[in-house]
Amino acid sequence: MHRRLIAPSALAASLLLVIPASAADFTPGAPGIGDPYYPASGNGGYDVSHYDLRLKYQPKTDLLEGTATILATTKQNLSRFNLDFGLKVSEVLVNGKKAKFVKESDQELVVSPASPVEKNKTISVVVRYTGKPSELKIGGYTAWHRTPDGGVAAQEPDSAVWWFPSNDHPLDKATYDVSVSVPDGTQAISNGVLQSQSSKIGWTRFAWRSNKPQASYLATLAVGKFDITTDRTESGLPVLNAYSKDLGDNAGAARASIERTGEVADWLTGVFGPYPFNALGGYVPNVTSGYALETQTRPFYSPRQFANGSNISVVVHELAHQWYGDSVSVKGWKDIWINEGFARYSQWLWSEKEGEGTAQELADYVYETRAADDPFWTVKPGDPGPDRQFDIAVYDRGALAVQALRNEVGDEDFSKILKGWTAKYAYGNANVGDFVKFAEKVSGKPLAELFDTWLYEPSKPGSPAAADARVARASGADAKPAQPKSWKKIAATNSVHDHGQGHGHDHR
């Protein structure tokens, strides 16, 4: 027998691998993920990979019963951790063992496992809960919408806390299984692909799956009575659209817009690259709010978006977010320009495609119709602040920045930037600084000054800067640019930004 001698230093190192951590080595996970705009959002100490939600909802009473199974990996030696959640919790288990839990605020559920958990360990967390989401107020508002025949969860920057426990920030994306039991004759709509539908003793269960990383605010649930249409795009993607049966006068206009979802998505593929998900669609519940939201694979639309007739522009906006916002998500909420500037610009590109005004003509019109002393110019799209995060300037001035970039680098490199960005950061997170560096790398041009001018200067860019970016009126020094034909439809989507509730917004 040959004996292998181990050097003392190597022996010490090997022993360190098996010595368990002491109690002092375990610390609580942070109650926030570190976003200065929303300090209470998200949590530290772990990273979620999957949510399995098994729910039962009674539309008549708004009673939601749920069991959430959360699969996560610890990022530190954890003595306890937080989940963002507002409803009443009856039991929590960590790795199959009962854990202690306490609510420390309206949205902070603090969980103490029976035994501390070491770093880099996979954990399963089961949370049983019940409550009426519409009665839950956080920051003075609710993200849960009651409808005549059910309820809807759709809000930005957060809605998850009203219906499932989560690490509620775009930095921690996960896949989802959402299984919902509702009374017969009622449907449950969620993200992704419908896996199954089954009935038992007066109840029907709908099981949905999202198989790509998804931010918690992009998870949606709608329970009610819907007319549902299904189809496939030219590229073969399944499309599922749903319309409340009681939309009244808005029903036709809503359908005339949303039934073009497949067409728009196929066109956007030519702009932004391959569609990042395996499902597509949209839904219009009978809610009283006026906004729309890019809930992943299946955008939410308020009926009021179609009160004045069909509007394909809002569909273009929300579908563009599937690339810019959903697949590539913000690192922090101050980076919202990456979502909204490009979604708005996609509306300008659609106008250009339809021959109703080029993106340059729209940029000229926006620039000239905003006076130098308009508060519009004091909002910095690159870091607007939490109170102005969804200001119209983030959208329109943000789109001006995109047009300035296009003019500076030329259409060929501009297209490479649009498609390359969504490929490089697919299913991940990035910030404004990342985008500037990426655009500089693709174009080979220094762009920091251009972006500073259009994203960060708290005043209307002056003539020299505007001329440099070529986003100034194109028809002469004294002439006002004509209103592009598409402008009224684009401007009609402005209410889409009016969330106006607490720290959130009723989105776009």
Coordinates of C-alpha atoms in Angstrom, one line a residue:
M1 CA 0.0 0.0 0.0
H2 CA 1.3 3.5 -0.9
R3 CA 0.5 6.2 1.6
R4 CA 0.1 9.7 0.3
L5 CA 1.6 12.4 2.5
I6 CA -0.4 15.6 2.8
A7 CA 1.5 18.9 3.6
P8 CA 0.3 20.6 6.8
S9 CA -1.0 23.6 4.9
A10 CA -3.0 21.4 2.5
L11 CA -4.4 19.4 5.5
A12 CA -5.5 22.6 7.2
A13 CA -7.2 23.8 4.1
S14 CA -9.0 20.5 3.7
L15 CA -10.2 20.6 7.3
L16 CA -11.6 24.0 6.8
L17 CA -13.9 22.6 4.1
V18 CA -15.6 20.4 6.6
I19 CA -15.7 22.6 9.7
P20 CA -19.3 23.9 10.0
A21 CA -19.9 27.6 10.3
S22 CA -20.5 28.8 13.8
A23 CA -23.7 30.6 14.8
A24 CA -21.8 33.9 14.7
D25 CA -21.2 33.4 11.0
F26 CA -24.9 33.5 10.1
T27 CA -26.5 36.8 9.6
P28 CA -30.0 38.1 8.5
G29 CA -30.6 38.8 4.8
A30 CA -31.2 42.5 4.1
P31 CA -34.9 43.6 4.1
G32 CA -34.3 45.4 0.8
I33 CA -32.3 44.6 -2.3
G34 CA -30.6 48.0 -2.3
D35 CA -32.6 50.1 -4.8
P36 CA -32.6 53.8 -3.6
Y37 CA -35.9 54.5 -5.4
Y38 CA -37.7 51.8 -3.4
P39 CA -35.6 50.8 -0.3
A40 CA -38.2 48.3 0.9
S41 CA -38.4 46.4 -2.4
G42 CA -36.7 43.1 -2.8
N43 CA -34.5 41.4 -0.2
G44 CA -31.0 40.3 0.3
G45 CA -29.4 36.9 1.1
Y46 CA -30.9 34.7 -1.6
D47 CA -31.8 34.4 -5.3
V48 CA -35.0 32.8 -6.4
S49 CA -35.0 30.4 -9.4
H50 CA -38.7 29.3 -9.5
Y51 CA -42.1 30.1 -8.1
D52 CA -44.8 27.5 -7.9
L53 CA -48.1 29.1 -7.0
R54 CA -51.2 27.0 -6.3
L55 CA -54.2 29.2 -5.7
K56 CA -57.9 29.2 -5.2
Y57 CA -59.9 32.3 -5.8
Q58 CA -63.6 33.1 -5.1
P59 CA -64.7 36.1 -7.2
K60 CA -67.8 36.8 -5.2
T61 CA -65.9 37.4 -2.0
D62 CA -62.5 38.3 -3.3
L63 CA -61.0 35.5 -1.1
L64 CA -57.7 34.2 -2.3
E65 CA -56.1 31.1 -0.8
G66 CA -52.6 30.1 -1.8
T67 CA -49.7 27.9 -1.3
A68 CA -46.5 29.3 -2.7
T69 CA -43.4 27.1 -3.1
I70 CA -40.3 29.1 -3.7
L71 CA -37.0 27.6 -4.9
A72 CA -33.9 29.7 -4.1
T73 CA -30.2 29.6 -3.6
T74 CA -28.6 31.3 -0.5
K75 CA -26.0 34.0 -1.2
Q76 CA -24.8 34.2 2.3
N77 CA -24.9 32.2 5.6
L78 CA -28.5 33.0 6.5
S79 CA -30.0 33.2 9.9
R80 CA -33.2 34.6 8.6
F81 CA -34.6 36.2 5.5
N82 CA -37.4 38.4 4.2
L83 CA -40.1 37.9 1.6
D84 CA -42.2 40.8 0.2
F85 CA -45.8 39.9 1.0
G86 CA -49.0 41.5 2.4
L87 CA -51.7 38.8 2.9
K88 CA -52.2 36.8 6.1
V89 CA -49.8 33.9 6.4
S90 CA -50.7 30.7 8.4
E91 CA -47.6 28.6 7.9
V92 CA -44.0 28.7 6.5
L93 CA -41.7 25.8 6.0
V94 CA -38.1 25.9 4.9
N95 CA -36.7 22.7 3.5
G96 CA -39.7 20.8 4.8
K97 CA -39.4 22.1 8.4
K98 CA -41.7 24.6 10.1
A99 CA -40.1 28.0 10.4
K100 CA -40.9 30.9 12.6
F101 CA -42.3 34.0 10.8
V102 CA -43.5 37.5 11.7
K103 CA -44.9 40.4 9.7
E104 CA -42.6 43.5 10.4
S105 CA -44.5 45.8 8.1
D106 CA -47.3 45.8 5.5
Q107 CA -45.0 44.1 3.0
E108 CA -42.2 42.5 4.9
L109 CA -42.6 38.9 6.0
V110 CA -39.6 37.8 8.1
V111 CA -38.8 34.1 8.1
S112 CA -36.5 32.3 10.6
P113 CA -35.7 28.7 9.5
A114 CA -35.5 26.0 12.1
S115 CA -31.8 25.8 11.4
P116 CA -29.6 28.5 9.8
V117 CA -28.8 27.9 6.1
E118 CA -25.3 28.0 4.7
K119 CA -24.2 30.0 1.7
N120 CA -24.7 28.5 -1.8
K121 CA -27.4 26.0 -0.6
T122 CA -30.6 25.3 -2.4
I123 CA -33.7 25.9 -0.3
S124 CA -37.4 25.4 -0.7
V125 CA -39.7 27.7 1.0
V126 CA -43.5 26.9 1.4
V127 CA -45.8 29.7 2.4
R128 CA -49.5 29.1 3.1
Y129 CA -51.7 32.1 3.1
T130 CA -55.2 33.6 2.6
G131 CA -56.8 37.0 2.4
K132 CA -58.8 39.5 0.3
P133 CA -56.2 41.3 -1.9
S134 CA -58.5 44.3 -2.6
E135 CA -58.5 45.1 1.1
L136 CA -54.7 45.2 1.3
K137 CA -53.4 48.8 1.2
I138 CA -49.6 49.4 1.0
G139 CA -48.4 53.0 0.6
G140 CA -52.1 54.1 0.5
Y141 CA -53.1 52.1 -2.6
T142 CA -53.9 48.7 -3.9
A143 CA -52.5 47.0 -7.0
W144 CA -55.3 44.5 -7.0
H145 CA -58.3 45.5 -9.2
R146 CA -61.7 44.2 -8.5
T147 CA -63.9 43.6 -11.5
P148 CA -67.6 42.8 -11.8
D149 CA -66.8 39.1 -12.1
G150 CA -63.3 38.7 -10.5
G151 CA -60.0 40.4 -9.8
V152 CA -56.8 41.4 -11.6
A153 CA -53.2 41.8 -10.4
A154 CA -51.3 44.2 -12.7
Q155 CA -49.2 47.1 -11.5
E156 CA -45.7 48.6 -11.7
P157 CA -43.3 48.8 -10.0
D158 CA -44.9 46.1 -7.8
S159 CA -48.0 44.0 -7.7
A160 CA -46.7 40.6 -6.4
V161 CA -47.1 41.5 -2.7
W162 CA -50.9 41.5 -3.2
W163 CA -51.1 37.8 -4.3
F164 CA -47.9 35.9 -3.7
P165 CA -44.7 36.1 -1.6
S166 CA -41.6 37.0 -3.5
N167 CA -38.3 38.7 -3.8
D168 CA -40.0 41.7 -5.4
H169 CA -37.4 43.4 -7.6
P170 CA -36.4 43.0 -11.2
L171 CA -32.9 42.0 -10.2
D172 CA -34.2 38.6 -9.0
K173 CA -36.0 37.0 -11.9
A174 CA -37.4 33.5 -11.9
T175 CA -39.5 31.0 -13.8
Y176 CA -43.2 30.5 -12.8
D177 CA -45.9 27.8 -12.5
V178 CA -49.2 29.4 -11.7
S179 CA -52.1 27.1 -11.0
V180 CA -55.5 28.7 -10.2
S181 CA -58.8 27.1 -9.2
V182 CA -61.9 29.2 -9.9
P183 CA -65.6 28.6 -10.0
D184 CA -66.9 26.8 -13.1
G185 CA -67.8 29.3 -15.9
T186 CA -64.9 31.6 -14.8
Q187 CA -61.4 31.6 -16.3
A188 CA -58.0 32.4 -14.8
I189 CA -55.5 34.1 -17.2
S190 CA -51.8 34.3 -16.4
N191 CA -48.4 34.5 -18.1
G192 CA -46.9 32.0 -20.6
V193 CA -48.5 28.9 -21.9
L194 CA -51.6 27.2 -20.6
Q195 CA -50.4 23.7 -19.6
S196 CA -53.8 22.2 -18.5
Q197 CA -57.4 22.9 -17.6
S198 CA -59.4 20.5 -15.4
S199 CA -62.7 20.6 -13.6
K200 CA -63.8 19.1 -10.3
I201 CA -67.0 19.6 -8.2
G202 CA -67.9 23.0 -9.4
W203 CA -64.3 24.3 -9.8
T204 CA -62.0 24.6 -12.8
R205 CA -58.2 24.7 -12.4
F206 CA -56.0 26.5 -15.0
A207 CA -52.3 25.8 -14.9
W208 CA -49.9 28.3 -16.6
R209 CA -46.2 28.2 -17.1
S210 CA -43.6 30.9 -17.8
N211 CA -40.4 29.1 -18.7
K212 CA -38.1 32.1 -19.0
P213 CA -36.8 34.4 -16.3
Q214 CA -39.5 36.9 -15.3
A215 CA -39.5 39.8 -12.9
S216 CA -42.1 39.6 -10.1
Y217 CA -44.0 42.8 -11.2
L218 CA -44.4 41.2 -14.7
A219 CA -46.3 38.3 -13.2
T220 CA -50.1 38.7 -13.7
L221 CA -53.3 37.1 -12.8
A222 CA -56.8 37.9 -14.1
V223 CA -59.9 36.0 -13.0
G224 CA -63.3 36.6 -14.6
K225 CA -65.5 35.7 -17.6
F226 CA -63.6 36.1 -20.8
D227 CA -64.0 35.6 -24.5
I228 CA -60.7 34.0 -25.6
T229 CA -59.1 33.8 -29.0
T230 CA -56.2 31.7 -30.0
D231 CA -53.9 31.7 -33.0
R232 CA -50.3 31.4 -34.2
T233 CA -48.0 34.0 -35.6
E234 CA -46.3 33.5 -39.0
S235 CA -43.3 32.4 -37.1
G236 CA -45.3 29.8 -35.2
L237 CA -45.7 31.4 -31.8
P238 CA -48.9 30.6 -29.9
V239 CA -51.1 33.7 -29.4
L240 CA -53.8 33.8 -26.7
N241 CA -55.9 37.0 -26.2
A242 CA -58.7 37.4 -23.6
Y243 CA -61.5 40.0 -23.4
S244 CA -64.0 40.5 -20.6
K245 CA -67.4 39.7 -21.7
D246 CA -68.8 43.0 -20.4
L247 CA -66.5 45.5 -22.1
G248 CA -69.5 47.2 -23.7
D249 CA -68.7 49.9 -26.3
N250 CA -65.0 49.4 -26.1
A251 CA -65.1 45.7 -27.0
G252 CA -64.8 46.1 -30.8
A253 CA -62.0 48.6 -30.7
A254 CA -60.0 46.5 -28.2
R255 CA -60.3 43.5 -30.4
A256 CA -59.4 45.4 -33.5
S257 CA -56.2 46.4 -31.8
I258 CA -55.1 43.4 -29.8
E259 CA -55.9 40.9 -32.5
R260 CA -53.0 42.4 -34.4
T261 CA -50.6 41.3 -31.7
G262 CA -49.0 38.5 -33.8
E263 CA -48.5 40.9 -36.7
V264 CA -46.8 43.5 -34.5
A265 CA -44.6 40.9 -32.8
D266 CA -43.4 39.6 -36.1
W267 CA -42.6 43.2 -37.2
L268 CA -40.8 43.9 -34.0
T269 CA -38.7 40.8 -34.5
G270 CA -37.2 42.6 -37.5
V271 CA -36.4 45.6 -35.3
F272 CA -35.2 44.1 -32.0
G273 CA -34.2 40.5 -33.0
P274 CA -35.9 37.1 -32.2
Y275 CA -38.9 37.2 -29.9
P276 CA -37.5 36.2 -26.5
F277 CA -40.4 34.1 -25.2
N278 CA -42.5 31.1 -26.2
A279 CA -46.0 32.7 -25.9
L280 CA -47.8 35.9 -26.9
G281 CA -51.0 37.7 -26.4
G282 CA -52.9 40.3 -24.4
Y283 CA -55.9 40.7 -22.2
V284 CA -58.5 43.4 -21.5
P285 CA -60.4 43.0 -18.2
N286 CA -63.3 45.2 -17.2
V287 CA -61.3 47.5 -14.9
T288 CA -61.8 51.2 -14.2
S289 CA -58.1 52.1 -14.4
G290 CA -56.8 53.7 -17.6
Y291 CA -53.3 52.3 -18.1
A292 CA -51.6 49.3 -19.9
L293 CA -48.7 47.2 -18.6
E294 CA -46.2 44.9 -20.3
T295 CA -46.9 41.8 -18.2
Q296 CA -44.6 39.2 -19.7
T297 CA -45.9 37.4 -22.8
R298 CA -49.5 38.7 -22.1
P299 CA -49.8 42.5 -21.7
F300 CA -52.6 44.0 -19.7
Y301 CA -54.7 46.7 -21.3
S302 CA -57.4 48.9 -19.7
P303 CA -60.6 49.2 -21.7
R304 CA -60.1 53.0 -21.6
Q305 CA -57.1 52.6 -23.9
F306 CA -59.7 52.0 -26.6
A307 CA -62.4 54.4 -25.6
N308 CA -61.8 56.6 -28.7
G309 CA -61.4 53.7 -31.1
S310 CA -58.8 51.1 -31.9
N311 CA -55.2 52.0 -31.2
I312 CA -52.5 49.8 -32.5
S313 CA -49.8 52.1 -31.1
V314 CA -50.4 51.0 -27.5
V315 CA -50.0 47.4 -28.6
V316 CA -46.7 48.3 -30.3
H317 CA -45.6 49.9 -27.0
E318 CA -46.4 47.0 -24.7
L319 CA -45.0 44.4 -27.1
A320 CA -41.7 46.3 -27.5
H321 CA -41.4 46.0 -23.8
Q322 CA -41.1 42.2 -24.2
W323 CA -37.6 42.9 -25.4
Y324 CA -36.8 46.2 -23.6
G325 CA -38.0 45.7 -20.0
D326 CA -39.1 42.1 -19.8
S327 CA -36.2 40.1 -21.4
V328 CA -33.6 42.8 -20.6
S329 CA -34.7 44.3 -17.3
V330 CA -33.4 47.2 -15.3
K331 CA -30.8 46.8 -12.6
G332 CA -32.5 49.5 -10.6
W333 CA -35.6 51.5 -11.1
K334 CA -33.6 54.7 -12.0
D335 CA -32.8 52.9 -15.3
I336 CA -36.4 53.1 -16.5
W337 CA -35.4 54.9 -19.6
I338 CA -34.1 51.7 -21.1
N339 CA -37.7 50.4 -20.8
E340 CA -39.7 53.4 -21.7
G341 CA -37.6 55.4 -24.1
F342 CA -37.3 52.4 -26.4
A343 CA -40.9 51.3 -26.1
R344 CA -42.0 54.9 -27.0
Y345 CA -39.5 54.9 -29.8
S346 CA -41.0 51.7 -31.2
Q347 CA -44.3 53.7 -31.6
W348 CA -42.3 56.2 -33.7
L349 CA -40.9 53.4 -35.8
W350 CA -44.3 51.9 -36.4
S351 CA -45.5 55.3 -37.6
E352 CA -42.5 55.4 -39.9
K353 CA -43.4 52.0 -41.2
E354 CA -47.0 52.9 -41.8
G355 CA -46.1 56.1 -43.6
E356 CA -47.8 58.3 -41.0
G357 CA -44.7 60.3 -40.0
T358 CA -41.1 59.4 -39.7
A359 CA -39.3 59.0 -36.3
Q360 CA -37.3 62.2 -37.2
E361 CA -40.6 64.1 -37.9
L362 CA -42.0 63.0 -34.6
A363 CA -38.8 64.0 -32.8
D364 CA -38.9 67.4 -34.5
Y365 CA -42.5 67.8 -33.4
V366 CA -41.9 66.8 -29.8
Y367 CA -38.8 69.0 -29.5
E368 CA -40.5 72.1 -31.0
T369 CA -43.8 71.8 -29.2
R370 CA -42.1 71.9 -25.8
A371 CA -41.0 75.4 -24.8
A372 CA -37.7 75.9 -23.1
D373 CA -39.3 76.6 -19.8
D374 CA -41.6 73.6 -19.9
P375 CA -41.1 71.4 -16.8
F376 CA -40.8 68.6 -19.3
W377 CA -37.1 69.5 -19.8
T378 CA -36.3 69.4 -16.1
V379 CA -37.0 65.6 -15.9
K380 CA -33.8 63.6 -16.4
P381 CA -34.8 60.3 -18.2
G382 CA -31.6 58.7 -17.2
D383 CA -32.3 59.2 -13.5
P384 CA -35.8 60.8 -13.1
G385 CA -36.3 60.2 -9.4
P386 CA -39.0 57.9 -7.9
D387 CA -41.7 60.7 -8.1
R388 CA -41.1 61.3 -11.8
Q389 CA -40.2 57.8 -12.8
F390 CA -43.2 57.5 -15.2
D391 CA -43.4 61.1 -16.2
I392 CA -44.2 61.7 -19.9
A393 CA -40.7 63.2 -20.3
V394 CA -39.2 59.8 -19.6
Y395 CA -41.1 58.5 -22.6
D396 CA -40.9 61.4 -25.1
R397 CA -37.6 63.0 -24.1
G398 CA -36.3 59.4 -23.7
A399 CA -37.4 58.7 -27.3
L400 CA -35.6 61.9 -28.4
A401 CA -32.4 60.4 -27.0
V402 CA -32.9 57.3 -29.0
Q403 CA -33.4 59.4 -32.2
A404 CA -30.3 61.4 -31.4
L405 CA -28.4 58.1 -31.1
R406 CA -29.7 56.9 -34.4
N407 CA -28.7 60.2 -36.1
E408 CA -25.2 60.0 -34.6
V409 CA -24.3 56.4 -35.5
G410 CA -26.3 55.9 -38.7
D411 CA -29.1 53.4 -39.4
E412 CA -26.8 50.4 -39.9
D413 CA -25.0 50.6 -36.5
F414 CA -28.3 51.7 -34.9
S415 CA -29.9 48.5 -36.0
K416 CA -26.9 46.5 -34.7
I417 CA -27.3 48.3 -31.3
L418 CA -31.0 47.5 -31.0
K419 CA -30.6 43.9 -31.8
G420 CA -27.2 43.3 -30.2
W421 CA -28.4 44.8 -26.9
T422 CA -31.3 42.4 -26.6
A423 CA -29.1 39.4 -27.5
K424 CA -26.2 40.3 -25.1
Y425 CA -28.4 40.9 -22.0
A426 CA -31.3 38.5 -22.8
Y427 CA -33.1 37.3 -19.7
G428 CA -30.8 39.5 -17.5
N429 CA -30.4 43.0 -16.2
A430 CA -28.6 46.1 -17.3
N431 CA -28.4 49.8 -16.6
V432 CA -28.1 53.0 -18.6
G433 CA -24.3 53.0 -18.2
D434 CA -24.2 49.5 -19.7
F435 CA -26.2 50.7 -22.7
V436 CA -23.9 53.7 -23.3
K437 CA -20.8 51.5 -23.3
F438 CA -22.5 49.0 -25.5
A439 CA -23.5 51.6 -28.1
E440 CA -20.0 53.0 -28.1
K441 CA -18.5 49.6 -28.6
V442 CA -20.8 48.8 -31.6
S443 CA -20.5 52.2 -33.2
G444 CA -16.9 53.0 -32.4
K445 CA -17.9 56.5 -31.4
P446 CA -17.7 58.4 -28.1
L447 CA -21.3 58.9 -27.1
A448 CA -21.2 59.9 -23.4
E449 CA -21.7 63.6 -24.2
L450 CA -24.7 62.9 -26.4
F451 CA -26.4 60.8 -23.7
D452 CA -25.5 63.4 -21.0
T453 CA -27.3 66.0 -23.2
W454 CA -30.5 64.1 -23.7
L455 CA -30.8 62.0 -20.6
Y456 CA -29.3 64.1 -17.8
E457 CA -29.3 67.8 -18.5
P458 CA -32.1 69.5 -16.5
S459 CA -33.0 71.9 -19.3
K460 CA -33.9 71.9 -22.9
P461 CA -30.9 71.0 -25.0
G462 CA -29.7 74.3 -26.7
S463 CA -29.3 74.9 -30.4
P464 CA -25.7 73.6 -30.6
A465 CA -26.5 70.4 -28.9
A466 CA -29.7 69.9 -30.8
A467 CA -27.9 70.6 -34.1
D468 CA -25.2 68.2 -33.2
A469 CA -27.8 65.5 -32.5
R470 CA -29.8 66.6 -35.5
V471 CA -33.0 66.5 -33.5
A472 CA -34.1 70.0 -34.3
R473 CA -36.8 71.2 -36.6
A474 CA -36.0 70.1 -40.1
S475 CA -38.2 72.6 -42.0
G476 CA -36.4 75.9 -41.4
A477 CA -35.4 78.1 -38.5
D478 CA -38.7 79.9 -38.2
A479 CA -41.1 77.1 -39.3
K480 CA -43.0 75.0 -36.9
P481 CA -42.9 71.3 -37.8
A482 CA -46.2 69.9 -39.0
Q483 CA -48.0 67.5 -36.7
P484 CA -47.4 63.9 -38.0
K485 CA -50.5 62.0 -38.9
S486 CA -49.7 59.4 -36.2
W487 CA -49.3 61.8 -33.4
K488 CA -52.9 61.8 -32.1
K489 CA -52.9 58.0 -31.7
I490 CA -49.4 58.1 -30.1
A491 CA -50.5 60.9 -27.7
A492 CA -53.7 58.9 -26.9
T493 CA -51.4 56.4 -25.2
N494 CA -50.1 59.0 -22.8
S495 CA -52.7 58.1 -20.2
V496 CA -51.1 54.7 -20.3
H497 CA -48.4 56.3 -18.1
D498 CA -50.9 57.5 -15.5
H499 CA -50.7 55.0 -12.6
G500 CA -51.1 57.8 -10.1
Q501 CA -51.3 55.6 -7.0
G502 CA -48.8 55.9 -4.2
H503 CA -45.3 55.1 -5.1
G504 CA -46.4 52.9 -8.0
H505 CA -48.1 54.0 -11.1
D506 CA -51.0 52.7 -13.0
H507 CA -48.6 52.3 -15.8
R508 CA -48.0 53.4 -19.2

